[in-house]
CSV table of C-alpha atoms and ligand atoms in Angstrom, one decimal:
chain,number,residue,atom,x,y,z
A,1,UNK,CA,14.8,82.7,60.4
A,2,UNK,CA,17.9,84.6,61.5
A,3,UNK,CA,21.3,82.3,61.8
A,4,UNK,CA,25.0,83.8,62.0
A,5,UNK,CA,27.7,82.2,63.1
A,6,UNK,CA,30.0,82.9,66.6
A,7,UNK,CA,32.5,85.5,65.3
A,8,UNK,CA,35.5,83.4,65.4
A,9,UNK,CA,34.0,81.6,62.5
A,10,UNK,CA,32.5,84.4,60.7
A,11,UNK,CA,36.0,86.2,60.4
A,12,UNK,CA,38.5,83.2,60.6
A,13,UNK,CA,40.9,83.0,57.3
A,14,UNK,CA,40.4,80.5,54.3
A,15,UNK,CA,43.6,79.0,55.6
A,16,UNK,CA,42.6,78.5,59.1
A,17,UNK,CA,39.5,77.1,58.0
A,18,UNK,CA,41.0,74.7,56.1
A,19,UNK,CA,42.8,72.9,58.6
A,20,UNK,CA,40.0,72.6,61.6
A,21,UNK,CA,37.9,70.9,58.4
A,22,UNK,CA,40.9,68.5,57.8
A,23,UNK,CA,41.2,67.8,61.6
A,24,UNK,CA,37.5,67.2,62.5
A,25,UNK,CA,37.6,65.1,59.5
A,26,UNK,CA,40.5,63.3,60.9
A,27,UNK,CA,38.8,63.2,64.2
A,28,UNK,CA,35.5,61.7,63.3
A,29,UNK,CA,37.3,59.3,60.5
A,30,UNK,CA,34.7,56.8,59.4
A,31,UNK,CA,31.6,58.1,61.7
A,32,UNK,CA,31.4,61.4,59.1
A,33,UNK,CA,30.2,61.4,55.6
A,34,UNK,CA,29.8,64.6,54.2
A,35,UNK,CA,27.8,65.0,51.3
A,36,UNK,CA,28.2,67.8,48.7
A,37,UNK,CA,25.8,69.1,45.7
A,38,UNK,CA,27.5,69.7,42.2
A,39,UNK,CA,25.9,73.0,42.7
A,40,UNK,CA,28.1,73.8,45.7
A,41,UNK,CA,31.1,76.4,45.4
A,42,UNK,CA,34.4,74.9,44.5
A,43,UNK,CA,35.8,75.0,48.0
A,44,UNK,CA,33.3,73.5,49.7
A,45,UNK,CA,33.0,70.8,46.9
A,46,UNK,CA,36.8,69.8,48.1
A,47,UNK,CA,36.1,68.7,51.2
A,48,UNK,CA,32.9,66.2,50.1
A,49,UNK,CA,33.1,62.4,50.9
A,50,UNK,CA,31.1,62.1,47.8
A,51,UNK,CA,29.5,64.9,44.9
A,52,UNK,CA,26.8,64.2,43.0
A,53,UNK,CA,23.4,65.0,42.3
A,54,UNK,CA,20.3,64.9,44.5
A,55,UNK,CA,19.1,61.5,43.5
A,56,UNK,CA,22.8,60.1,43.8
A,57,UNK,CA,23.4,61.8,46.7
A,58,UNK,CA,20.3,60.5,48.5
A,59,UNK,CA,21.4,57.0,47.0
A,60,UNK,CA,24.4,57.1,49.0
A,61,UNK,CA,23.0,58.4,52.4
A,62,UNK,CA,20.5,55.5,52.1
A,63,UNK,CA,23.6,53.2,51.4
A,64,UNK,CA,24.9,54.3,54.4
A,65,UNK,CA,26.2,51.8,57.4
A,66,UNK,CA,28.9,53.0,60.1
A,67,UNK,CA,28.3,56.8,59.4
A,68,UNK,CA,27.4,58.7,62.6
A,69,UNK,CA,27.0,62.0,61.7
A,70,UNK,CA,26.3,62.8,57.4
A,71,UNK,CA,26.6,66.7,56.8
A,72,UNK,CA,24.6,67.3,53.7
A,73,UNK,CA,26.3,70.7,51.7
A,74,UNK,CA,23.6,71.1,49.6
A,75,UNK,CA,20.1,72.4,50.3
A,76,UNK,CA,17.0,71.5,53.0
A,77,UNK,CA,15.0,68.6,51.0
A,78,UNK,CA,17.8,67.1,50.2
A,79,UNK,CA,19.1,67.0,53.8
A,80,UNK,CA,15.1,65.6,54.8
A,81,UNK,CA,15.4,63.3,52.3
A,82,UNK,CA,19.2,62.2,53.6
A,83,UNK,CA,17.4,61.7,57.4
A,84,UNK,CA,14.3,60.4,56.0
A,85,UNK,CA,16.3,57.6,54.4
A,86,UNK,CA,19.1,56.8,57.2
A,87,UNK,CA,17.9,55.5,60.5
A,88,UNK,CA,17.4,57.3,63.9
A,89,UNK,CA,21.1,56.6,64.9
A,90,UNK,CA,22.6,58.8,61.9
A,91,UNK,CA,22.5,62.3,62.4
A,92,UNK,CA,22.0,64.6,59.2
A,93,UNK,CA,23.3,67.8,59.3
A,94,UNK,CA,22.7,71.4,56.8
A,95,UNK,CA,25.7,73.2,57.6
A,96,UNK,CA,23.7,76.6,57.0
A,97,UNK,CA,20.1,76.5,58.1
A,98,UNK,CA,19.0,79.0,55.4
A,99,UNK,CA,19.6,77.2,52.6
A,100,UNK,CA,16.3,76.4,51.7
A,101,UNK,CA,14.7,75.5,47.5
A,102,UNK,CA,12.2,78.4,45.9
A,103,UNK,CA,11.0,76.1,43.9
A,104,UNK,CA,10.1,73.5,46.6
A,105,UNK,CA,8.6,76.5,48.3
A,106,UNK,CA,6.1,77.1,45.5
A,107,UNK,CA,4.2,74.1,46.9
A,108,UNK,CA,2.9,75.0,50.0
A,109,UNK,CA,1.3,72.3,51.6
A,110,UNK,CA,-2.3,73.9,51.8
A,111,UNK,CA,-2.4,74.6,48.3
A,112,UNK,CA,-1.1,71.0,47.2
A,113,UNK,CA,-4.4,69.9,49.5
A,114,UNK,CA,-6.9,72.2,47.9
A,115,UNK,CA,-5.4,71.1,44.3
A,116,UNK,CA,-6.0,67.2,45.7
A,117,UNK,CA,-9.0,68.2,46.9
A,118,UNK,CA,-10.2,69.4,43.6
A,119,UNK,CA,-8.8,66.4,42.1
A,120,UNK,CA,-11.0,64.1,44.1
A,121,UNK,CA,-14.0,65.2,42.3
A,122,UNK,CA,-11.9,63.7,38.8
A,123,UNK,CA,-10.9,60.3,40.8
A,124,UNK,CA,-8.8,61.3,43.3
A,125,UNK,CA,-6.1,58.8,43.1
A,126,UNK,CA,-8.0,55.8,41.3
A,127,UNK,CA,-7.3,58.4,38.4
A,128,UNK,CA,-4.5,60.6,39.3
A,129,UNK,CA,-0.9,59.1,40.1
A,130,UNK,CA,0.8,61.9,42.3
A,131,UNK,CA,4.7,62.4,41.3
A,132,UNK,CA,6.3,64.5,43.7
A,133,UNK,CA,9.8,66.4,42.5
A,134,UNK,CA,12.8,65.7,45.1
A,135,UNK,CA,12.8,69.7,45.7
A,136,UNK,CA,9.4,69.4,48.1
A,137,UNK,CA,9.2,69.6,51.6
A,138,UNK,CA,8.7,66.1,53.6
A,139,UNK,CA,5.2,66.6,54.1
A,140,UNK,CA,4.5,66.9,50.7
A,141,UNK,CA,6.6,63.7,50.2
A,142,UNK,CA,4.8,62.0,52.6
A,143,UNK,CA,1.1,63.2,51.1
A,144,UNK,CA,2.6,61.3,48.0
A,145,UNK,CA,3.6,58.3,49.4
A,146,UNK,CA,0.1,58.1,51.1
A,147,UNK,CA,-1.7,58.5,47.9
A,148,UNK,CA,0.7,55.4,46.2
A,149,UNK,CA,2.8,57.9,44.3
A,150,UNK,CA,6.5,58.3,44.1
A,151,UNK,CA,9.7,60.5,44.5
A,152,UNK,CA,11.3,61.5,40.9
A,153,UNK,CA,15.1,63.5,40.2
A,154,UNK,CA,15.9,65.3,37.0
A,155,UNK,CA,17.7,61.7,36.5
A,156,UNK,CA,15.2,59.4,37.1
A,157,UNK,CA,11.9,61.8,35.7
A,158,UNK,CA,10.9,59.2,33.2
A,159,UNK,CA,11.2,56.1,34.9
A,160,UNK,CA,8.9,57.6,37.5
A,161,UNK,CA,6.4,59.0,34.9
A,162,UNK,CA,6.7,55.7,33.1
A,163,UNK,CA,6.1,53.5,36.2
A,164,UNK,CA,3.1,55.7,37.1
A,165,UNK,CA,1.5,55.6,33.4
A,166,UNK,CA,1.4,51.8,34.1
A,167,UNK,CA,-0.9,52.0,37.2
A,168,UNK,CA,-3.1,55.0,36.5
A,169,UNK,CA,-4.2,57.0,34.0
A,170,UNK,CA,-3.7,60.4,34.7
A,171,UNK,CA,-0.4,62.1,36.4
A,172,UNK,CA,-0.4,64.9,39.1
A,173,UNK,CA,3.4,66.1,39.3
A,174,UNK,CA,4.5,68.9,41.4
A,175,UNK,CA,6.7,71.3,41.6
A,176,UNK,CA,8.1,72.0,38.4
A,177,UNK,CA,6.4,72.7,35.6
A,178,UNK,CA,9.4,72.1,33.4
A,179,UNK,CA,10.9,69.0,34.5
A,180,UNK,CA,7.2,67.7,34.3
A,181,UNK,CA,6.6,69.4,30.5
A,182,UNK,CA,9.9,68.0,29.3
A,183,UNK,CA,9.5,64.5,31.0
A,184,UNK,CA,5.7,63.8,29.8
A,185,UNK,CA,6.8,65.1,26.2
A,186,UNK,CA,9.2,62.0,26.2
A,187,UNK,CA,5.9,60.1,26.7
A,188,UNK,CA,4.6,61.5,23.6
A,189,UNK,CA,2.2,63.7,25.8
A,190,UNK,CA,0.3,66.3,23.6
A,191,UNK,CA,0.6,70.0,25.2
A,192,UNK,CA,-3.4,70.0,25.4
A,193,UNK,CA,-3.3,67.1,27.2
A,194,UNK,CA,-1.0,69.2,30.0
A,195,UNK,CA,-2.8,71.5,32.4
A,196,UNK,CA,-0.6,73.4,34.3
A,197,UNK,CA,-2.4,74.4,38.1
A,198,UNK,CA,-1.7,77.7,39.0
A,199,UNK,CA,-2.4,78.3,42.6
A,200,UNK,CA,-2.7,81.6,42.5
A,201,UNK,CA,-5.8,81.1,41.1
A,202,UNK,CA,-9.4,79.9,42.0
A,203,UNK,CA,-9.2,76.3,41.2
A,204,UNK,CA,-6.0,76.0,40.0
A,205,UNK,CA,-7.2,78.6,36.5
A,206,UNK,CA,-8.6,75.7,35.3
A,207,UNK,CA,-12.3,74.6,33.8
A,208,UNK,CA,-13.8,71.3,34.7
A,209,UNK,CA,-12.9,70.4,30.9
A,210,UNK,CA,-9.2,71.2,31.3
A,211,UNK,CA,-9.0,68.8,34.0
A,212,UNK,CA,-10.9,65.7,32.2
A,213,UNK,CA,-8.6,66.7,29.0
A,214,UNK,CA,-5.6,66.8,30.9
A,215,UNK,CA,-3.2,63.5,31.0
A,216,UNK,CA,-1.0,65.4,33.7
A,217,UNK,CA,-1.3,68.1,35.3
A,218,UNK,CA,1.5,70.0,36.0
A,219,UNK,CA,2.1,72.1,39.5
A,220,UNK,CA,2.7,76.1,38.3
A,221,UNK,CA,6.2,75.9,39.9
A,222,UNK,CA,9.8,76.7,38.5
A,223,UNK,CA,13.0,77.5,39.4
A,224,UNK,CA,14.1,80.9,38.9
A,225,UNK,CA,18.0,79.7,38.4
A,226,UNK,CA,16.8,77.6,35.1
A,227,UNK,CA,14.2,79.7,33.7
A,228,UNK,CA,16.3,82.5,32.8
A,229,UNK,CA,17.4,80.5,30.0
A,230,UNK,CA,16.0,81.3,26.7
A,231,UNK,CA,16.0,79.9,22.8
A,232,UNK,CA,17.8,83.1,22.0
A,233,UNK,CA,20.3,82.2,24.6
A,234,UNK,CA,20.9,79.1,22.3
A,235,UNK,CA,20.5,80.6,18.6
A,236,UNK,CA,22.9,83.2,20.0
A,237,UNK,CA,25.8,80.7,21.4
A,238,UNK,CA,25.2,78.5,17.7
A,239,UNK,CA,26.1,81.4,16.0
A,240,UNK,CA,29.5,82.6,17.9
A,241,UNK,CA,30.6,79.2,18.7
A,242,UNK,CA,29.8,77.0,15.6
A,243,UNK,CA,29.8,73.2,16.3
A,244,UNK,CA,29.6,74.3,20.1
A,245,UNK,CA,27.1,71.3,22.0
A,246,UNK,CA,24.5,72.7,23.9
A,247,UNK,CA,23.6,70.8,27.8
A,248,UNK,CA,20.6,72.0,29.4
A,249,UNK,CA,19.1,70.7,32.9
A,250,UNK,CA,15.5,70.0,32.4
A,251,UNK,CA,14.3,72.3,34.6
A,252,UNK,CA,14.8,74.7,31.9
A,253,UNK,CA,11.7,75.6,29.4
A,254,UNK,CA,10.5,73.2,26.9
A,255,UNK,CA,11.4,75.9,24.2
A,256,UNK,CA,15.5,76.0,25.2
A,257,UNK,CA,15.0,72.0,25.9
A,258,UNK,CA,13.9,71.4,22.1
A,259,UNK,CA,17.1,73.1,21.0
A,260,UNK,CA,20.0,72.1,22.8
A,261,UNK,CA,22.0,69.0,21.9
A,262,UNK,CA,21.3,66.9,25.0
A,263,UNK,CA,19.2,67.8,28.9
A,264,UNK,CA,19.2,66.2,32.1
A,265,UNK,CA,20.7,65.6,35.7
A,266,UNK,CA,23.3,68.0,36.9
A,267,UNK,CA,25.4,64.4,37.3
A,268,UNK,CA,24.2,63.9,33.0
A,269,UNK,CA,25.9,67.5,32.8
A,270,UNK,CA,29.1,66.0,34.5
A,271,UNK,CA,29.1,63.1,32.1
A,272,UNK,CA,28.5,64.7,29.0
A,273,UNK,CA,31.5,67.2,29.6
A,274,UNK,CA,33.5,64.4,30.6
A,275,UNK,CA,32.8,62.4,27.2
A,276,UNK,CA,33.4,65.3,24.8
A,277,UNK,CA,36.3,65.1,23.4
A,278,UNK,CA,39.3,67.7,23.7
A,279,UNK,CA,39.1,70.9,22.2
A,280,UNK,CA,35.3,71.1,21.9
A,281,UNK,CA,33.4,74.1,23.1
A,282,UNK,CA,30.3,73.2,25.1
A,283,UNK,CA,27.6,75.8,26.5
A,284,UNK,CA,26.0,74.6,29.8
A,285,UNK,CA,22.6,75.7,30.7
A,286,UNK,CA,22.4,75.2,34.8
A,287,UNK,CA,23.6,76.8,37.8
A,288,UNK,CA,27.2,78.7,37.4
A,289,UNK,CA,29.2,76.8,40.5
A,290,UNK,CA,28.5,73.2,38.0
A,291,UNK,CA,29.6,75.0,35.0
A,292,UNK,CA,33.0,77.1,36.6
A,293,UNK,CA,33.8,73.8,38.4
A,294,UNK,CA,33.7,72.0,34.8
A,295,UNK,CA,35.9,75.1,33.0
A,296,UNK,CA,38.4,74.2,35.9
A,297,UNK,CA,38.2,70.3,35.5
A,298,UNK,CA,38.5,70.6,31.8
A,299,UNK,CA,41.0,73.4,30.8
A,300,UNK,CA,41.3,71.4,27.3
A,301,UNK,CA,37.5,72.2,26.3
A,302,UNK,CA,35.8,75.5,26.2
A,303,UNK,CA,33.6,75.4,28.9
A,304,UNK,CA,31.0,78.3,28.9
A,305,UNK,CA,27.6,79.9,30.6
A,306,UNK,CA,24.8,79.4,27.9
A,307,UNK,CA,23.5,82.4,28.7
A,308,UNK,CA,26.5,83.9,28.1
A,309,UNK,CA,25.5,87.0,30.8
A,310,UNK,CA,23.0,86.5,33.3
A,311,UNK,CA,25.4,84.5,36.2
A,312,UNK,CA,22.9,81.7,36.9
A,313,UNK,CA,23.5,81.5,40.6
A,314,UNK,CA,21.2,79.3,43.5
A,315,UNK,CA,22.2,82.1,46.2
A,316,UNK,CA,20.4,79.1,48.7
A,317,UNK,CA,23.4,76.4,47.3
A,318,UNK,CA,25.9,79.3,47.5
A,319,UNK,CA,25.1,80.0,51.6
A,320,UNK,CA,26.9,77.1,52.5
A,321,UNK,CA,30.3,78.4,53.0
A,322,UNK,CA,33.9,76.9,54.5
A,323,UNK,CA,32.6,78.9,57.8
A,324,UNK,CA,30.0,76.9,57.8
A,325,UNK,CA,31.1,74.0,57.2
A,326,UNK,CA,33.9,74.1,59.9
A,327,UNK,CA,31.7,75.6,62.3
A,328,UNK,CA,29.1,71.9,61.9
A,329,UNK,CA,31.8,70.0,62.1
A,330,UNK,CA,33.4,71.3,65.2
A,331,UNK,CA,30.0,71.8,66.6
A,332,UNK,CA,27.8,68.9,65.4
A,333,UNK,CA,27.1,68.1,69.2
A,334,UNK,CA,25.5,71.3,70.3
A,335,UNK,CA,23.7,71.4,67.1
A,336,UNK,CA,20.1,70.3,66.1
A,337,UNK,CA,20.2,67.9,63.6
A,338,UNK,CA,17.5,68.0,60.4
A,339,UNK,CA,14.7,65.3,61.6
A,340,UNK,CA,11.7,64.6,60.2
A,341,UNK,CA,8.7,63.1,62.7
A,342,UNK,CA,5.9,60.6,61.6
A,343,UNK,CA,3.9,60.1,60.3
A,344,UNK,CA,5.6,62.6,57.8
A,345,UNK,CA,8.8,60.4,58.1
A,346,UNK,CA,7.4,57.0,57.4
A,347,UNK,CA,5.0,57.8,54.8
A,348,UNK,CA,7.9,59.9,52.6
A,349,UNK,CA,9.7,57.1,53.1
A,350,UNK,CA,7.4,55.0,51.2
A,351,UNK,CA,7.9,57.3,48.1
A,352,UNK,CA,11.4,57.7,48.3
A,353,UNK,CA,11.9,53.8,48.3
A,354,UNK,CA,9.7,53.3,45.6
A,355,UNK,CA,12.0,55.6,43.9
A,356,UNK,CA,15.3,54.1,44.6
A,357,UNK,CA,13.2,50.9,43.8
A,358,UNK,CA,12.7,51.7,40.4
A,359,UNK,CA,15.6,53.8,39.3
B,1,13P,P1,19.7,67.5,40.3
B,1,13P,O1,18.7,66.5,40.7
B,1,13P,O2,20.1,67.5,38.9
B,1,13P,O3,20.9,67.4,41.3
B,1,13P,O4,19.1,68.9,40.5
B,1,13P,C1,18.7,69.4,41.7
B,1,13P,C2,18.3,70.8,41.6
B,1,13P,O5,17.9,71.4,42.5
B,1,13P,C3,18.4,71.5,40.3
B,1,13P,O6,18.1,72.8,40.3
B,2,SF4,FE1,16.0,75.1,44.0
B,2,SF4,FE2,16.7,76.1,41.6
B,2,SF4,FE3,18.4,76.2,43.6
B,2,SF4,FE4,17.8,73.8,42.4
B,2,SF4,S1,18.9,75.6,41.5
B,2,SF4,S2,18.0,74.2,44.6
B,2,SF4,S3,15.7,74.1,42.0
B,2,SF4,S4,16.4,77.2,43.5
């Protein structure tokens, strides 16, 4: 997909953008919402109606009453996910059509069906209890509200896993392989008892045995933001910051999980910095806008990278820009808003509910 905005846009100044954002604010008053990720850059963070993560962020579209017009600063599930849960009359709006998920794109639809598929020979879903990650597109969402599964977040993961352990026996969760190793270890799942399906491979790499072993498995997904932090990333920040506390999001490996002091949401990530108190050093394992934005809101703790070095960056949350942003909201008319058809609409909607139901 090719998108670039009119020139006057592209190459207006920071200051110039600023205002037309104030006044279209002013303009639309109560009919806007705007929506921003905690993964979003600083700027664009200032101008949010609400920031949060994706599960509190969907919470609030769904909450939604007056609101025309909700421009989603974050990435394309969670926009679907916004539209899926608001009705027809709301329009939901990505302010930079490229900013799409890696991860959710490791599960492409055909490959979740020939995984199912295979599945169906084990039970199908008398056995298997699909869980379906936020980051998925909405027809995945919708296979797994078809099949009676559910919607998880990194902040709701073990609710989900716990409601589905109670209605079947065996979990199918997709597409993170982290979130889903982390979660189930919570659950006191055994790592034989995890298969993880890698679709690059004839039936998913796995043996008939693996499969009947296996109490989840787990899609072959990750995201390439989390996973470049390792244990020696950890050992390593111990040892020049002593007493430093260590927060990773759980998409990270199991390995870095088991040693930091505390995982989960990117909102957990907001809370725990908020509750330290002053003059403690804490390393943050997630994406580099988060931890920058909580140096900044905390100048009386040490607030650093885990890593220390490798600039964990989501280049897909970091497209959305002030240009952007000024240009949807000046705009919104002329511009297609994200919409998801049935029967992909109603039947992710069944999964999503079942989420907010639970959480
Ligand atoms: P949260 O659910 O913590 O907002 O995370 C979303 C995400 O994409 C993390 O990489
Ligand atoms: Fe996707 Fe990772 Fe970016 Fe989150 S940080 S939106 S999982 S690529």
């Amino acid at each position: 997909m090719h998108f670039s905005l009119p020139k006057e846009y592209r190459e207006a100044e920071t200051t110039d953008l600023q205002q037309r954002i104030i006044a279209a604010k002013k303009k639309l008053g109560s009919k806007l919402c705007i929506l921003t990720h905690h993964y979003q850059r600083m700027e664009v963070v200032a101008y949010g109606d609400h920031v949060g993560d994706s599960y509190g962020l969907s919470k609030v579209a769904s909450e939604q009453k007056d609101v025309e017009v909700i421009v989603f600063c974050g990435v394309l599930f969670m926009a679907e996910a916004a539209d899926i849960l608001t009705d027809e009359k709301k329009m939901v709006f990505l302010p930079n059509p490229l900013a799409g998920c890696p991860m959710a794109d490791m599960a492409e639809m055909a490959d979740v069906m020939e995984a199912w598929k295979s599945l169906e020979q084990f039970g199908g879903d008398e056995t298997f209890m699909p869980i379906s990650y936020m980051n998925t597109a909405a027809g995945l969402k919708a296979f797994t509200g078809r099949h009676g599964g559910l919607i998880c977040t990194s902040s709701n993961a073990a609710a989900a896993m716990g409601w589905a352990l109670e209605r079947r026996e065996k979990l199918f969760f997709f597409p993170d392989q982290h979130l889903g190793c982390n979660t189930a270890h919570r659950f006191g799942i055994k790592p034989e008892e995890m298969a993880v399906w890698d679709f690059s491979r004839e039936s998913g790499g796995l043996a008939p045995e693996d499969i009947e072993r296996a109490k989840i498995i787990l899609w072959k997904g990750h995201c390439h933001v989390h996973t470049t932090f390792k244990p020696e990333h950890v050992e390593q920040a111990r040892k020049d910051y002593p007493g430093v506390q260590v927060v990773v999001h759980p998409e990270c490996p199991r390995e870095v999980v088991e040693l930091a002091d505390a995982n989960g949401s990117t909102s957990f990530i907001v809370e725990y910095c908020e509750e330290q108190p002053a003059g403690s050093t804490i390393a943050i394992g997630t994406e580099i806008n988060l931890i920058n934005r909580m140096a900044h809101q905390f100048p009386e703790k040490k607030i650093i990278e885990l890593s220390g070095q490798t600039c964990p960056v989501c280049a897909n949350m970091y497209r959305t820009t002030l240009n952007d942003l000024a240009y949807t909201l000046e705009n919104y008319a002329d511009l297609k808003p994200i919409s998801v058809s049935e029967p992909d609409r109603g039947e992710a909607l069944l999964a999503l509910q079942k989420m907010l139901e639970i959480c």
